[in-house]
C-alpha angles and dihedrals in degrees: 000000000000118000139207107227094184107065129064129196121197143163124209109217130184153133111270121301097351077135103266091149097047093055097050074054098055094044091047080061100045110059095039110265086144139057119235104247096050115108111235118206112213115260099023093176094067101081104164128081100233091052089055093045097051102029102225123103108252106172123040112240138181137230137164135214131188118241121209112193123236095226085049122236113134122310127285118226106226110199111198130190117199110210135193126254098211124097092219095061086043089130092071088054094056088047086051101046091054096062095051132066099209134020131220108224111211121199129179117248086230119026095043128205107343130188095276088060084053092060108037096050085041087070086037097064093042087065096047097234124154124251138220115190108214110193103213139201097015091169091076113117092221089052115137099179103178099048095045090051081052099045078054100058082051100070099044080052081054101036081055086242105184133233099288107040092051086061102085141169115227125211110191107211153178098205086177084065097034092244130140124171124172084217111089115239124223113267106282110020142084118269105270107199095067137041094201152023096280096115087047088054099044089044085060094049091056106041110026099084116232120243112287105204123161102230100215082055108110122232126297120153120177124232097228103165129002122219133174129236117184096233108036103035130229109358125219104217096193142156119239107223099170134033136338123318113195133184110261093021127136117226134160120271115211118202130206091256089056100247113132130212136172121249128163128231111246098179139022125193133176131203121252112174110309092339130084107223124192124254157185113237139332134227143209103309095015118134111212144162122231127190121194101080118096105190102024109144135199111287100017116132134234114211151166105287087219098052114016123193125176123218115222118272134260107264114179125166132291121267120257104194133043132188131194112248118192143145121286099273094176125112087257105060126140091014104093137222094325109045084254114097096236129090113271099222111038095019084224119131113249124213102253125204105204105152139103093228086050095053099034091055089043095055088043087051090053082051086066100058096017104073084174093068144090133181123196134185126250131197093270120078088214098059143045134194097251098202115192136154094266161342100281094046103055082041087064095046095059092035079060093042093046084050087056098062094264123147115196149153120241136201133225106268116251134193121258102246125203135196117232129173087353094303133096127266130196130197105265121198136217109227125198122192139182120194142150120273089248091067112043097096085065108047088046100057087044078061096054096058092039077065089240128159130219121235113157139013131182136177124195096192088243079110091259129112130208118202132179127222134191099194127158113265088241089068093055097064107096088009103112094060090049099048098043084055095051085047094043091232095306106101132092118216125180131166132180125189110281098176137258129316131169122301103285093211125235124344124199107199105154111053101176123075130224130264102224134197121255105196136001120272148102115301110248128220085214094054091043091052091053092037099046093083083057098057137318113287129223104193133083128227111271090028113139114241129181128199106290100021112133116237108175144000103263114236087229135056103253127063118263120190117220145184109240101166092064104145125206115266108232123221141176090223115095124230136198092230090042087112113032112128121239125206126211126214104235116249128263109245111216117207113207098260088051088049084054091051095047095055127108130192104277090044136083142183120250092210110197124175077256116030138028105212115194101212137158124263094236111041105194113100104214087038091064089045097047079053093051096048082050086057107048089042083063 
């Protein structure tokens, strides 16, 4: 079958920030996609504000670099998808590793390969794509390259990687400094026989397999990934595997369901370096973009109107935690961080989202481009059971929705149940973590009550030791602040999806109870000096609070209402004590994954564009009495 040499599609695959972004960067340099004078930011790739604020790839994308030989001859197109590393965004990854027809493994010259790795070549060996292992940051003084290329060829042998795809070439690489080498540097230290990417260039050449297409096929090109663009409208990124796609053109577009009607393409774009150009048609392996479409979806099929044949759907795995997402049902909604209904920053309105036909269409729209997700109707018309892979990524989606504008009550997340051989199953992780010696009794003991299991640990003498975990998904929600605390920051954790197993009973993770609001009002220094021995506080002086809100983290295991807006009583009598100074321990500020952590069952989280309120569901405080006494009375 008849081959294009000139074109080369490849994913990037790797564990968190093992460096994935900086060396697309570094590619994107390197073979020219910028003119000298333009100012590059670091981690282009990374286009979104929440992935540069947090450091880690959310979303895949894809960019392309041409590629001049050393040995001359015409350039070679590079497409490149940039994948993420994490497990809960492992959708993107099976959108990505359907455009591309070989994957660069990158592994980190210290930490070796992590969960993540596990996952992402994983899904790299069920699609029988070939593998280049690319060792990166050598330089690292910690770097132990030998056994981290061992401890690789470890895993294919684990993953039952066959013949071929055990056979793989190795580039050895700083991405930071845009160097590759196929030697292998001493431990520590940047590869010495090269000053660029070349070898890295040359390895992909030569290992990355060029499109194979049969050129009486007719044409079937796959939707991969959806974007936006003001003026043309959703936008089908899509490969072509088949055949010729044209601007203007009229093809057959195959929906999910099956039916089939015809559309024309309006607009055709292709990628060059970070920008999308206009152009004229695309061949077998191209990644394009086409306009023109209004309700294309993730997975549908273009194809020849006179002879239309689908190509099989997306399938990615099934989600393991769900969350309630509803509207802002507290008595301050719609009036901001400050009780005010303006913004507290700027005092500008914003321009607030607070229905339940606002947030309903917003969370369809995330179902278009999110293929990971589901979202599922309750018994309430205000709220739905948003299902996704994990926490972090149903914590971005609201971070994105509370950016919008959005203000909504969320749920405690749960775990996705399933029912197999007539019991009950819950998801189940595997947990790696690397601590130092000194701490090992106590993470240890954390794990025991999270009900985990240890499978694996290892110690490599450097004073550090690496233990694997199966635990129930369950006990990983408002783990990560515990266990930094018991590790005193020191500790790395990371767990990826390892399957079902019986119900694991019942699991206690938060000991301490909460220290509740009793009436509306504005917290007091003067209540807060007299309520910090009880519990930490997370609210400031001045702060508005409502009946039911939560306002600390009680010192002891069951919930206390207070009264946090006493004010001083004023007198005309002196007194000996009138003018000693008070001082007050300064809050606790909850992010809204550690809100998420902190929650327990009869508790949400009020989300607003400027606060994040941890309050009770029900906000009534003898109500929830009159509940408890039910309760213990059984």
């Amino acid at each position: 079958m008849p081959t294009r040499n000139d074109i080369r599609n490849v994913a990037i695959v790797a564990h968190v920030d093992h460096g994935k972004t900086t060396l697309v960067d570094a590619m994107l340099k390197q073979a020219g996609a910028f003119a000298a004078h333009q100012h590059l930011d670091d981690r282009m790739m990374d286009s979104n504000d929440l992935e540069r604020e947090k450091g880690i790839t959310i979303l895949a994308k894809n960019t392309a670099v041409k590629y001049h030989p050393k040995g001359g001859g015409d350039p070679i197109t590079i497409n490149i998808i940039d994948t993420p590393g994490h497990a809960d965004f492992g959708g993107e990854v099976e959108r990505g590793l359907s455009m591309v027809d070989a994957v660069v493994l990158l592994v980190d010259a210290s930490e070796g390969p992590l969960p993540q790795t596990r996952f992402v070549l994983r899904k790299a060996l069920q699609a029988k794509l070939p593998v280049i292992l690319c060792i990166n940051k050598t330089d690292r003084p910690d770097s132990r390259i030998d056994e981290v290329v061992n401890e690789t060829y470890d895993l294919f042998l684990d993953l039952d990687a066959d013949e071929d795809q055990i056979e793989f070439p190795i580039v050895y690489a700083c991405a930071r400094d845009g160097i590759a080498s196929l030697t292998k540097p001493e431990n520590g230290t940047v590869p010495a026989d090269s000053d660029s990417l070349e070898p890295f260039f040359s390895t992909i050449l030569d290992h990355v397999p060029a499109p194979v297409y049969d050129e009486d096929a007719p044409l079937q090109a796959h939707v991969t990934n959806l974007d936006a663009d003001n003026f043309l409208g959703r936008i089908a990124l899509l490969r072509v595997e088949q055949g010729y796609l044209k601007k203007g053109q009229t093809v057959a577009w195959i929906k999910r369901d099956g039916s089939i009607s015809n559309v024309r393409i309006s607009e055709l774009l292709m990628t060059e370096a970070l920008t999308r150009k206009p152009a004229e048609q695309a061949g077998p392996g191209d990644i394009c973009a086409v306009a023109g479409i209004g309700e294309i979806m993730i997975g549908e099929t273009l194809a020849d109107p006179e002879n239309p044949i689908a190509l099989p759907l997306i399938t990615v795995d099934e989600p393991a935690i769900s969350m309630t997402i509803g509207t802002n049902t507290s008595p301050l909604v719609g009036k901001g961080g400050s009780g005010k209904g303006a913004d507290a920053k700027s005092g500008a309105k914003v321009d607030r989202k607070v229905t339940a036909r606002q947030v309903k269409d917003r969370l369809d729209r995330e179902l278009i481009g999110n293929v990971s997700l589901r979202v599922l109707e309750t018994e309430r018309p205000d709220a739905w059971e948003v299902q996704g892979r994990g926490e972090l990524a149903l914590a971005i989606l609201i971070e994105t929705m509370r950016r919008e504008g959005f203000e909504l009550t969320v749920g405690k997340p749960q775990v996705v149940t399933r029912e197999i051989d007539g019991k009950t199953h819950e998801p189940v992780e595997r947990l790696t973590v690397d601590v130092p010696e000194e701490h090992m009794g106590a993470v240890t003991q954390l794990m025991g009550v999270r009900k985990a299991r240890m499978d694996n640990m290892s110690n490599h003498g450097s004073g550090w030791v690496r233990m694997e975990f199966v635990i129930p998904s369950r006990g990983l929600i408002g783990f990560r602040t515990e266990f930094l605390t018991s590790t005193r920051g020191t500790g790395i954790a990371h767990s990826i999806h390892e399957g079902y197993e019986p119900w694991f009973g019942v699991l206690t993770t938060r000991n301490n109870g909460s220290l509740v609001a009793d009436r509306s009002g504005v917290v007091t220094a003067f209540a807060m000096t007299n309520l910090q021995e009880r519990g930490v506080l997370f609210t400031d002086p001045g702060t508005e609070v409502y009946e039911g809100m939560i306002v600390g983290e009680n010192s002891r295991a069951d919930d206390m209402d207070v009264n946090i807006t006493k004010e001083k009583k004023l007198t005309n009598m002196r007194s000996s004590n009138a003018d000693v100074a008070e001082s007050i321990v300064p809050p606790r500020k909850l992010s809204l994954e550690q809100s998420l952590e902190f929650c327990r069952e009869d508790e949400c989280i009020e989300v607003t564009p400027e606060t994040v309120r941890i309050r009770k569901v029900v906000l009534d405080a003898q109500t929830r009495a009159r509940t408890r006494g039910r309760v213990n009375k059984g």
